[in-house]
Tab-separated table of C-alpha atoms in Angstrom:
chain	number	residue	atom	x	y	z
A	164	UNK	CA	-0.029	0.059	-0.028
A	165	UNK	CA	1.491	3.308	-1.093
A	166	UNK	CA	0.251	6.548	0.331
A	167	UNK	CA	1.161	10.020	-0.490
A	168	UNK	CA	-0.312	13.552	-0.130
A	169	UNK	CA	0.039	16.342	-2.586
A	170	UNK	CA	-1.000	19.826	-1.784
A	171	UNK	CA	-1.570	22.317	-4.495
A	172	UNK	CA	-3.245	25.880	-4.249
A	173	UNK	CA	-6.971	25.995	-4.918
A	174	UNK	CA	-7.032	28.950	-7.222
A	175	UNK	CA	-4.215	29.359	-9.766
A	176	UNK	CA	-3.988	32.012	-12.419
A	177	UNK	CA	-2.311	31.149	-15.769
A	178	UNK	CA	1.452	31.729	-15.624
A	179	UNK	CA	1.444	31.795	-11.862
A	180	UNK	CA	4.401	30.055	-10.042
A	181	UNK	CA	2.815	27.307	-7.976
A	182	UNK	CA	4.229	25.736	-4.844
A	183	UNK	CA	3.569	22.058	-4.465
A	184	UNK	CA	3.978	20.168	-1.220
A	185	UNK	CA	4.266	16.497	-1.286
A	186	UNK	CA	4.419	14.169	1.685
A	187	UNK	CA	5.257	10.451	0.850
A	188	UNK	CA	4.662	7.460	3.202
A	189	UNK	CA	8.037	5.677	2.991
A	190	UNK	CA	10.202	4.215	5.730
A	191	UNK	CA	13.477	5.363	4.044
A	192	UNK	CA	15.444	2.575	5.826
A	193	UNK	CA	19.060	3.369	5.883
A	194	UNK	CA	20.316	-0.231	6.296
A	195	UNK	CA	22.104	0.694	9.539
A	196	UNK	CA	19.075	0.328	11.929
A	197	UNK	CA	17.569	-2.627	13.778
A	198	UNK	CA	13.975	-3.443	14.302
A	199	UNK	CA	12.435	-3.769	17.753
A	200	UNK	CA	13.673	-7.454	17.965
A	201	UNK	CA	17.288	-6.435	17.143
A	202	UNK	CA	17.317	-7.646	13.534
A	203	UNK	CA	19.037	-5.477	11.015
A	204	UNK	CA	16.490	-3.935	8.550
A	205	UNK	CA	17.755	-3.981	4.914
A	206	UNK	CA	18.271	-0.694	3.258
A	207	UNK	CA	15.322	0.578	1.406
A	208	UNK	CA	15.059	4.188	0.317
A	209	UNK	CA	13.350	5.974	-2.509
A	210	UNK	CA	15.746	5.826	-5.518
A	211	UNK	CA	14.047	8.273	-7.749
A	212	UNK	CA	10.976	10.484	-7.427
A	213	UNK	CA	9.542	12.599	-10.249
A	214	UNK	CA	6.548	14.800	-11.001
A	215	UNK	CA	5.182	15.268	-14.481
A	216	UNK	CA	2.803	18.129	-15.153
A	217	UNK	CA	0.891	17.701	-18.465
A	218	UNK	CA	3.519	15.193	-19.563
A	219	UNK	CA	6.528	17.445	-18.845
A	220	UNK	CA	8.760	16.673	-16.017
A	221	UNK	CA	8.849	19.528	-13.427
A	222	UNK	CA	10.504	17.913	-10.538
A	223	UNK	CA	12.906	15.079	-10.094
A	224	UNK	CA	14.989	13.965	-7.138
A	225	UNK	CA	17.197	11.120	-6.179
A	226	UNK	CA	17.024	10.943	-2.359
A	227	UNK	CA	19.972	9.513	-0.358
A	228	UNK	CA	19.801	7.517	2.815
A	229	UNK	CA	20.254	10.849	4.707
A	230	UNK	CA	16.680	11.835	3.958
A	231	UNK	CA	14.221	11.188	6.733
A	232	UNK	CA	11.400	8.740	6.737
A	233	UNK	CA	8.099	9.871	5.332
A	234	UNK	CA	9.886	12.665	3.420
A	235	UNK	CA	8.262	16.033	2.748
A	236	UNK	CA	9.243	17.675	-0.757
A	237	UNK	CA	8.461	21.167	-1.800
A	238	UNK	CA	8.882	22.370	-5.374
A	239	UNK	CA	7.703	25.161	-7.562
A	240	UNK	CA	6.633	25.290	-11.200
A	241	UNK	CA	4.961	27.538	-13.488
A	242	UNK	CA	1.261	26.657	-14.057
A	243	UNK	CA	0.187	27.563	-17.631
A	244	UNK	CA	-2.846	25.245	-18.024
A	245	UNK	CA	-5.194	22.983	-16.203
A	246	UNK	CA	-3.862	19.500	-16.149
A	247	UNK	CA	-2.812	16.530	-14.319
A	248	UNK	CA	0.312	16.158	-12.085
A	249	UNK	CA	1.631	12.644	-11.965
A	250	UNK	CA	4.052	11.831	-9.075
A	251	UNK	CA	5.973	8.515	-9.422
A	252	UNK	CA	8.561	6.915	-7.269
A	253	UNK	CA	10.521	3.612	-7.078
A	254	UNK	CA	12.526	2.372	-4.056
A	255	UNK	CA	15.243	-0.173	-3.437
A	256	UNK	CA	12.758	-2.987	-3.336
A	257	UNK	CA	11.616	-2.117	-6.766
A	258	UNK	CA	8.195	-1.057	-5.295
A	259	UNK	CA	6.629	1.553	-7.465
A	260	UNK	CA	4.318	4.256	-6.074
A	261	UNK	CA	2.146	6.815	-7.845
A	262	UNK	CA	-0.178	9.636	-7.146
A	263	UNK	CA	-2.255	11.642	-9.626
A	264	UNK	CA	-3.976	14.902	-8.918
A	265	UNK	CA	-5.399	17.531	-11.207
A	266	UNK	CA	-4.501	21.175	-11.118
A	267	UNK	CA	-7.099	23.835	-12.286
A	268	UNK	CA	-5.880	27.006	-13.725
A	269	UNK	CA	-8.463	29.808	-13.974
A	270	UNK	CA	-8.006	33.332	-15.548
A	271	UNK	CA	-8.413	35.939	-12.708
A	272	UNK	CA	-11.992	37.253	-12.929
B	161	UNK	CA	-17.892	-4.407	63.846
B	162	UNK	CA	-16.193	-1.129	64.649
B	163	UNK	CA	-12.667	-2.674	64.318
B	164	UNK	CA	-13.319	-3.994	60.954
B	165	UNK	CA	-14.717	-0.617	59.749
B	166	UNK	CA	-11.555	0.928	61.151
B	167	UNK	CA	-9.386	-1.690	59.231
B	168	UNK	CA	-11.323	-0.982	55.978
B	169	UNK	CA	-10.620	2.675	56.539
B	170	UNK	CA	-6.976	2.169	57.058
B	171	UNK	CA	-6.904	0.157	53.732
B	172	UNK	CA	-8.599	2.865	51.975
B	173	UNK	CA	-6.747	5.756	53.374
B	174	UNK	CA	-3.630	5.475	50.943
B	175	UNK	CA	-5.899	5.195	48.063
B	176	UNK	CA	-7.802	8.288	49.001
B	177	UNK	CA	-4.574	10.337	49.611
B	178	UNK	CA	-3.310	9.356	46.104
B	179	UNK	CA	-6.648	10.080	44.587
B	180	UNK	CA	-7.037	13.583	46.103
B	181	UNK	CA	-3.517	15.233	45.975
B	182	UNK	CA	-2.097	16.142	42.693
B	183	UNK	CA	1.526	15.771	42.079
B	184	UNK	CA	1.649	18.665	39.629
B	185	UNK	CA	-0.902	21.587	39.994
B	186	UNK	CA	-3.177	21.871	37.059
B	187	UNK	CA	-1.691	25.192	35.977
B	188	UNK	CA	1.829	23.744	35.928
B	189	UNK	CA	1.147	20.857	33.595
B	190	UNK	CA	3.204	21.035	30.474
B	191	UNK	CA	2.818	18.815	27.455
B	192	UNK	CA	5.995	17.441	25.945
B	193	UNK	CA	5.443	19.951	23.176
B	194	UNK	CA	6.375	22.759	25.530
B	195	UNK	CA	9.849	21.242	25.869
B	196	UNK	CA	10.266	20.610	22.072
B	197	UNK	CA	12.251	22.707	19.727
B	198	UNK	CA	10.636	25.284	17.551
B	199	UNK	CA	11.123	23.057	14.276
B	200	UNK	CA	9.371	20.193	15.978
B	201	UNK	CA	6.483	22.436	17.142
B	202	UNK	CA	6.223	23.856	13.582
B	203	UNK	CA	6.122	20.448	12.099
B	204	UNK	CA	3.270	19.377	14.540
B	205	UNK	CA	1.382	22.509	13.695
B	206	UNK	CA	1.704	21.943	9.943
B	207	UNK	CA	-1.536	20.382	8.908
B	208	UNK	CA	-0.235	19.132	5.735
B	209	UNK	CA	3.456	18.354	6.529
B	210	UNK	CA	2.806	16.610	9.930
B	211	UNK	CA	3.817	13.089	9.083
B	212	UNK	CA	1.062	11.889	11.542
B	213	UNK	CA	-1.353	12.757	8.762
B	214	UNK	CA	-0.180	9.765	6.802
B	215	UNK	CA	-0.947	7.583	9.674
B	216	UNK	CA	-4.364	9.260	10.183
B	217	UNK	CA	-5.203	8.460	6.587
B	218	UNK	CA	-4.345	4.853	7.148
B	219	UNK	CA	-6.250	4.710	10.285
B	220	UNK	CA	-9.327	6.049	8.541
B	221	UNK	CA	-9.063	3.340	5.901
B	222	UNK	CA	-8.638	0.584	8.481
B	223	UNK	CA	-11.618	1.972	10.466
B	224	UNK	CA	-13.986	1.531	7.502
B	225	UNK	CA	-12.511	-1.765	6.138
B	226	UNK	CA	-14.461	-4.952	6.697
B	227	UNK	CA	-12.391	-7.753	8.231
B	228	UNK	CA	-12.984	-11.303	9.653
B	229	UNK	CA	-15.429	-13.979	8.705
B	230	UNK	CA	-18.360	-11.752	9.586
B	231	UNK	CA	-17.079	-8.978	7.323
B	232	UNK	CA	-17.536	-6.264	9.905
B	233	UNK	CA	-15.716	-2.946	10.005
B	234	UNK	CA	-15.155	-0.833	13.036
B	235	UNK	CA	-17.519	1.628	11.356
B	236	UNK	CA	-20.365	-0.778	11.140
B	237	UNK	CA	-20.683	-0.951	14.964
B	238	UNK	CA	-19.336	2.366	16.002
B	239	UNK	CA	-20.067	4.713	13.319
B	240	UNK	CA	-17.906	7.759	12.608
B	241	UNK	CA	-15.096	8.397	15.218
B	242	UNK	CA	-15.987	12.037	15.616
B	243	UNK	CA	-19.190	11.190	17.686
B	244	UNK	CA	-18.662	7.596	18.919
B	245	UNK	CA	-14.963	7.943	19.927
B	246	UNK	CA	-15.003	11.521	21.286
B	247	UNK	CA	-13.231	11.556	24.629
B	248	UNK	CA	-12.546	7.899	24.554
B	249	UNK	CA	-8.787	8.169	24.298
B	250	UNK	CA	-8.618	10.520	27.268
B	251	UNK	CA	-9.969	7.845	29.491
B	252	UNK	CA	-7.396	5.164	28.737
B	253	UNK	CA	-5.645	3.076	30.221
B	254	UNK	CA	-8.844	1.653	31.866
B	255	UNK	CA	-10.033	-1.491	33.473
B	256	UNK	CA	-11.922	-3.573	30.926
B	257	UNK	CA	-15.317	-4.669	32.520
B	258	UNK	CA	-15.341	-7.930	30.507
B	259	UNK	CA	-11.909	-9.308	31.427
B	260	UNK	CA	-11.045	-7.299	34.508
B	261	UNK	CA	-7.712	-6.348	32.883
B	262	UNK	CA	-6.034	-3.026	32.749
B	263	UNK	CA	-5.954	-2.133	28.992
B	264	UNK	CA	-4.522	0.816	27.166
B	265	UNK	CA	-6.362	1.991	23.978
B	266	UNK	CA	-4.212	-0.202	21.737
B	267	UNK	CA	-4.985	-3.216	23.780
B	268	UNK	CA	-8.629	-2.273	23.673
B	269	UNK	CA	-8.743	-1.989	19.867
B	270	UNK	CA	-6.765	-5.267	19.467
B	271	UNK	CA	-9.370	-6.887	21.758
B	272	UNK	CA	-12.333	-5.588	19.817
B	273	UNK	CA	-10.650	-7.001	16.629
B	274	UNK	CA	-10.312	-10.381	18.154
B	275	UNK	CA	-13.579	-10.748	20.099
B	276	UNK	CA	-16.075	-8.686	17.867
B	277	UNK	CA	-14.526	-8.933	14.328
B	278	UNK	CA	-12.721	-12.108	14.794
B	279	UNK	CA	-10.278	-10.884	12.289
B	280	UNK	CA	-6.465	-11.271	11.968
B	281	UNK	CA	-4.763	-10.137	15.217
B	282	UNK	CA	-3.530	-6.532	15.523
B	283	UNK	CA	-0.086	-6.965	16.977
B	284	UNK	CA	1.201	-4.336	19.508
B	285	UNK	CA	3.250	-1.637	17.780
B	286	UNK	CA	2.154	-2.674	14.344
B	287	UNK	CA	1.452	0.107	11.959
B	288	UNK	CA	-2.285	-0.712	11.459
B	289	UNK	CA	-2.878	-0.887	15.231
B	290	UNK	CA	-0.999	2.507	15.940
B	291	UNK	CA	-2.830	4.039	12.965
B	292	UNK	CA	-6.200	3.008	14.201
B	293	UNK	CA	-5.280	4.212	17.767
B	294	UNK	CA	-4.216	7.511	16.425
B	295	UNK	CA	-7.351	7.771	14.483
B	296	UNK	CA	-9.454	7.135	17.537
B	297	UNK	CA	-7.295	9.457	19.651
B	298	UNK	CA	-7.768	12.195	17.231
B	299	UNK	CA	-11.515	12.309	18.111
B	300	UNK	CA	-10.314	13.432	21.657
B	301	UNK	CA	-7.966	16.083	20.392
B	302	UNK	CA	-8.235	19.107	22.821
B	303	UNK	CA	-10.185	17.168	25.518
B	304	UNK	CA	-8.633	16.826	28.999
B	305	UNK	CA	-7.068	13.631	30.085
B	306	UNK	CA	-9.279	12.105	32.804
B	307	UNK	CA	-8.471	8.433	33.636
B	308	UNK	CA	-10.618	6.651	35.969
B	309	UNK	CA	-8.675	5.891	39.161
B	310	UNK	CA	-11.408	4.664	41.650
B	311	UNK	CA	-12.781	1.118	41.946
B	312	UNK	CA	-10.860	-1.621	40.488
B	313	UNK	CA	-8.322	0.858	38.862
B	314	UNK	CA	-7.259	2.211	42.300
B	315	UNK	CA	-4.755	-0.603	43.071
B	316	UNK	CA	-3.278	-0.268	39.600
B	317	UNK	CA	-2.814	3.349	40.277
B	318	UNK	CA	-0.890	2.726	43.431
B	319	UNK	CA	1.325	0.282	41.758
B	320	UNK	CA	2.025	2.686	38.990
B	321	UNK	CA	2.987	5.273	41.439
B	322	UNK	CA	5.318	2.778	43.149
B	323	UNK	CA	6.811	1.974	39.682
B	324	UNK	CA	7.276	5.681	38.956
B	325	UNK	CA	9.151	6.206	42.310
B	326	UNK	CA	11.141	2.992	42.071
B	327	UNK	CA	14.907	3.367	41.204
B	328	UNK	CA	16.017	0.896	38.482
B	329	UNK	CA	18.726	0.044	36.105
B	330	UNK	CA	22.489	0.467	36.199
B	331	UNK	CA	22.091	4.229	36.639
B	332	UNK	CA	19.681	3.637	39.525
B	333	UNK	CA	17.216	6.238	38.524
B	334	UNK	CA	13.406	6.378	38.909
B	335	UNK	CA	11.127	8.265	36.679
B	336	UNK	CA	10.623	10.775	39.381
B	337	UNK	CA	14.323	11.899	39.431
B	338	UNK	CA	14.161	13.294	36.001
B	339	UNK	CA	10.488	14.005	35.338
B	340	UNK	CA	9.452	15.454	38.795
B	341	UNK	CA	12.706	16.718	40.331
B	342	UNK	CA	14.547	17.950	37.313
B	343	UNK	CA	11.916	18.915	34.694
B	344	UNK	CA	12.849	21.726	32.483
B	345	UNK	CA	16.600	21.326	33.163
B	346	UNK	CA	18.967	20.335	30.404
B	347	UNK	CA	19.909	16.682	29.853
B	348	UNK	CA	22.687	16.914	27.341
B	349	UNK	CA	21.068	18.864	24.480
B	350	UNK	CA	17.440	18.197	25.548
B	351	UNK	CA	15.220	19.602	27.962
B	352	UNK	CA	13.763	17.147	30.563
B	353	UNK	CA	10.049	16.977	30.040
B	354	UNK	CA	7.347	16.180	32.639
B	355	UNK	CA	6.786	12.811	31.134
B	356	UNK	CA	3.284	13.504	30.092
B	357	UNK	CA	1.256	10.929	28.223
B	358	UNK	CA	-1.217	13.212	26.590
B	359	UNK	CA	-0.161	13.048	22.974
B	360	UNK	CA	0.412	9.225	22.306
B	361	UNK	CA	0.527	7.501	19.859
B	362	UNK	CA	2.832	10.007	18.250
B	363	UNK	CA	5.367	10.505	15.502
B	364	UNK	CA	8.859	10.653	16.728
B	365	UNK	CA	11.611	11.838	14.361
B	366	UNK	CA	13.973	9.418	16.092
B	367	UNK	CA	11.698	6.451	15.365
B	368	UNK	CA	10.680	7.849	11.825
B	369	UNK	CA	7.357	6.477	12.509
B	370	UNK	CA	4.490	6.383	15.031
B	371	UNK	CA	4.947	4.796	18.319
B	372	UNK	CA	2.984	4.148	21.383
B	373	UNK	CA	3.628	5.417	24.959
B	374	UNK	CA	4.820	2.004	25.878
B	375	UNK	CA	7.527	2.261	23.295
B	376	UNK	CA	8.588	5.587	24.635
B	377	UNK	CA	8.650	4.342	28.212
B	378	UNK	CA	10.908	1.364	27.084
B	379	UNK	CA	13.053	4.094	25.559
B	380	UNK	CA	13.589	5.565	28.989
B	381	UNK	CA	14.159	2.051	30.594
B	382	UNK	CA	17.017	1.539	27.988
B	383	UNK	CA	18.383	4.971	28.882
B	384	UNK	CA	18.698	4.070	32.656
B	385	UNK	CA	19.950	0.568	31.599
B	386	UNK	CA	17.148	-1.169	33.277
B	387	UNK	CA	15.686	-4.646	32.434
B	388	UNK	CA	12.917	-4.375	29.994
B	389	UNK	CA	9.542	-6.038	30.727
B	390	UNK	CA	7.726	-8.001	28.076
B	391	UNK	CA	5.606	-6.029	25.561
B	392	UNK	CA	2.203	-5.476	26.968
B	393	UNK	CA	3.376	-6.076	30.535
B	394	UNK	CA	0.890	-5.078	33.178
B	395	UNK	CA	3.544	-2.862	34.973
B	396	UNK	CA	3.686	-0.731	31.842
B	397	UNK	CA	-0.094	-0.324	31.901
B	398	UNK	CA	-0.017	0.592	35.572
B	399	UNK	CA	2.672	3.209	34.929
B	400	UNK	CA	0.710	4.646	32.025
B	401	UNK	CA	-2.398	4.833	34.369
B	402	UNK	CA	-0.319	6.842	36.821
B	403	UNK	CA	0.932	9.093	34.237
B	404	UNK	CA	-2.643	9.580	33.022
B	405	UNK	CA	-3.743	10.587	36.467
B	406	UNK	CA	-0.619	12.722	37.090
B	407	UNK	CA	-1.389	14.518	33.791
B	408	UNK	CA	-5.081	14.713	34.315
B	409	UNK	CA	-6.400	17.893	32.724
B	410	UNK	CA	-3.897	18.190	29.905
B	411	UNK	CA	-5.437	18.332	26.535
B	412	UNK	CA	-5.011	15.464	24.189
B	413	UNK	CA	-2.826	16.204	21.211
B	414	UNK	CA	-3.161	14.260	18.043
B	415	UNK	CA	-1.416	13.938	15.705
B	416	UNK	CA	1.616	14.892	17.570
B	417	UNK	CA	5.239	15.054	16.630
B	418	UNK	CA	8.437	14.836	18.844
B	419	UNK	CA	12.084	14.664	18.310
């Protein structure tokens, strides 16, 4: 089960620079820690996470094991049109997660 | 007749003393948040970025999900948490009328899963159980802690107080030495808190996930190099009951974040 939350502004004017906030549920196991029973937990971090807006990549990150669990990302992009944001990530276990959310751009009245 | 009454009174006297006197006056109660750094406080206050929100989402899904042979969900019996679970978390740990055992909120949820839903067991400290517990606790956010300490709980409270005062571990420290006598003072880089239980289960940055009060208490026991009781041990519930009584009146925080 993959979970993520993406926060976009409600009202966006064309050409406006939009700040997106993205919270991804992921343990980001460094490989150095042990579970409550004392067994080493294998490394499992997000290898790559990217966000496409209307088919064009607007954000891409390759987190390292220094990034905390359940990472929070913030990035900005210029909103020209109403469209879908597609966030995708893959971790060391090969598990793929994705989240789709649409952005509505309205001309200022 | 008179002597037996007298004996009864002597038996009850320590219970009454404990139940009447507060260790910390109401206006001096401080949640752990008070001792946290500004970045931790900002993260807890951030309604989107608070990592506990992910667990709340998970808890909400688990609440409405049918499990077990009868295909019953929590929702089918209890309805929405906002009404049915309002104030519930503030009353735990509590003595369960059915079994007579002292249960914390996680135990109670796991018991409900076993007895009523007959679904797969919810293991202590598992993500699903903690998420459900946080989701239920959220319905009490802002309400004051008020555990029941009379009746069958009174003996547990006394035992919990004894455990709080008891020296243990290679460092030979009791809870009271840090959390009553030295609260607010520095312990290396951290301020010693009052040891209040009003925000559990909570997200600790050290754990990178949600954890229960029991896990936090175990952390302290490791810190003083004491022997660890088994998970779910009665003494941990009794200690939690004492903490709940000691912090009675503090508003419940959910979802909370700590360092």
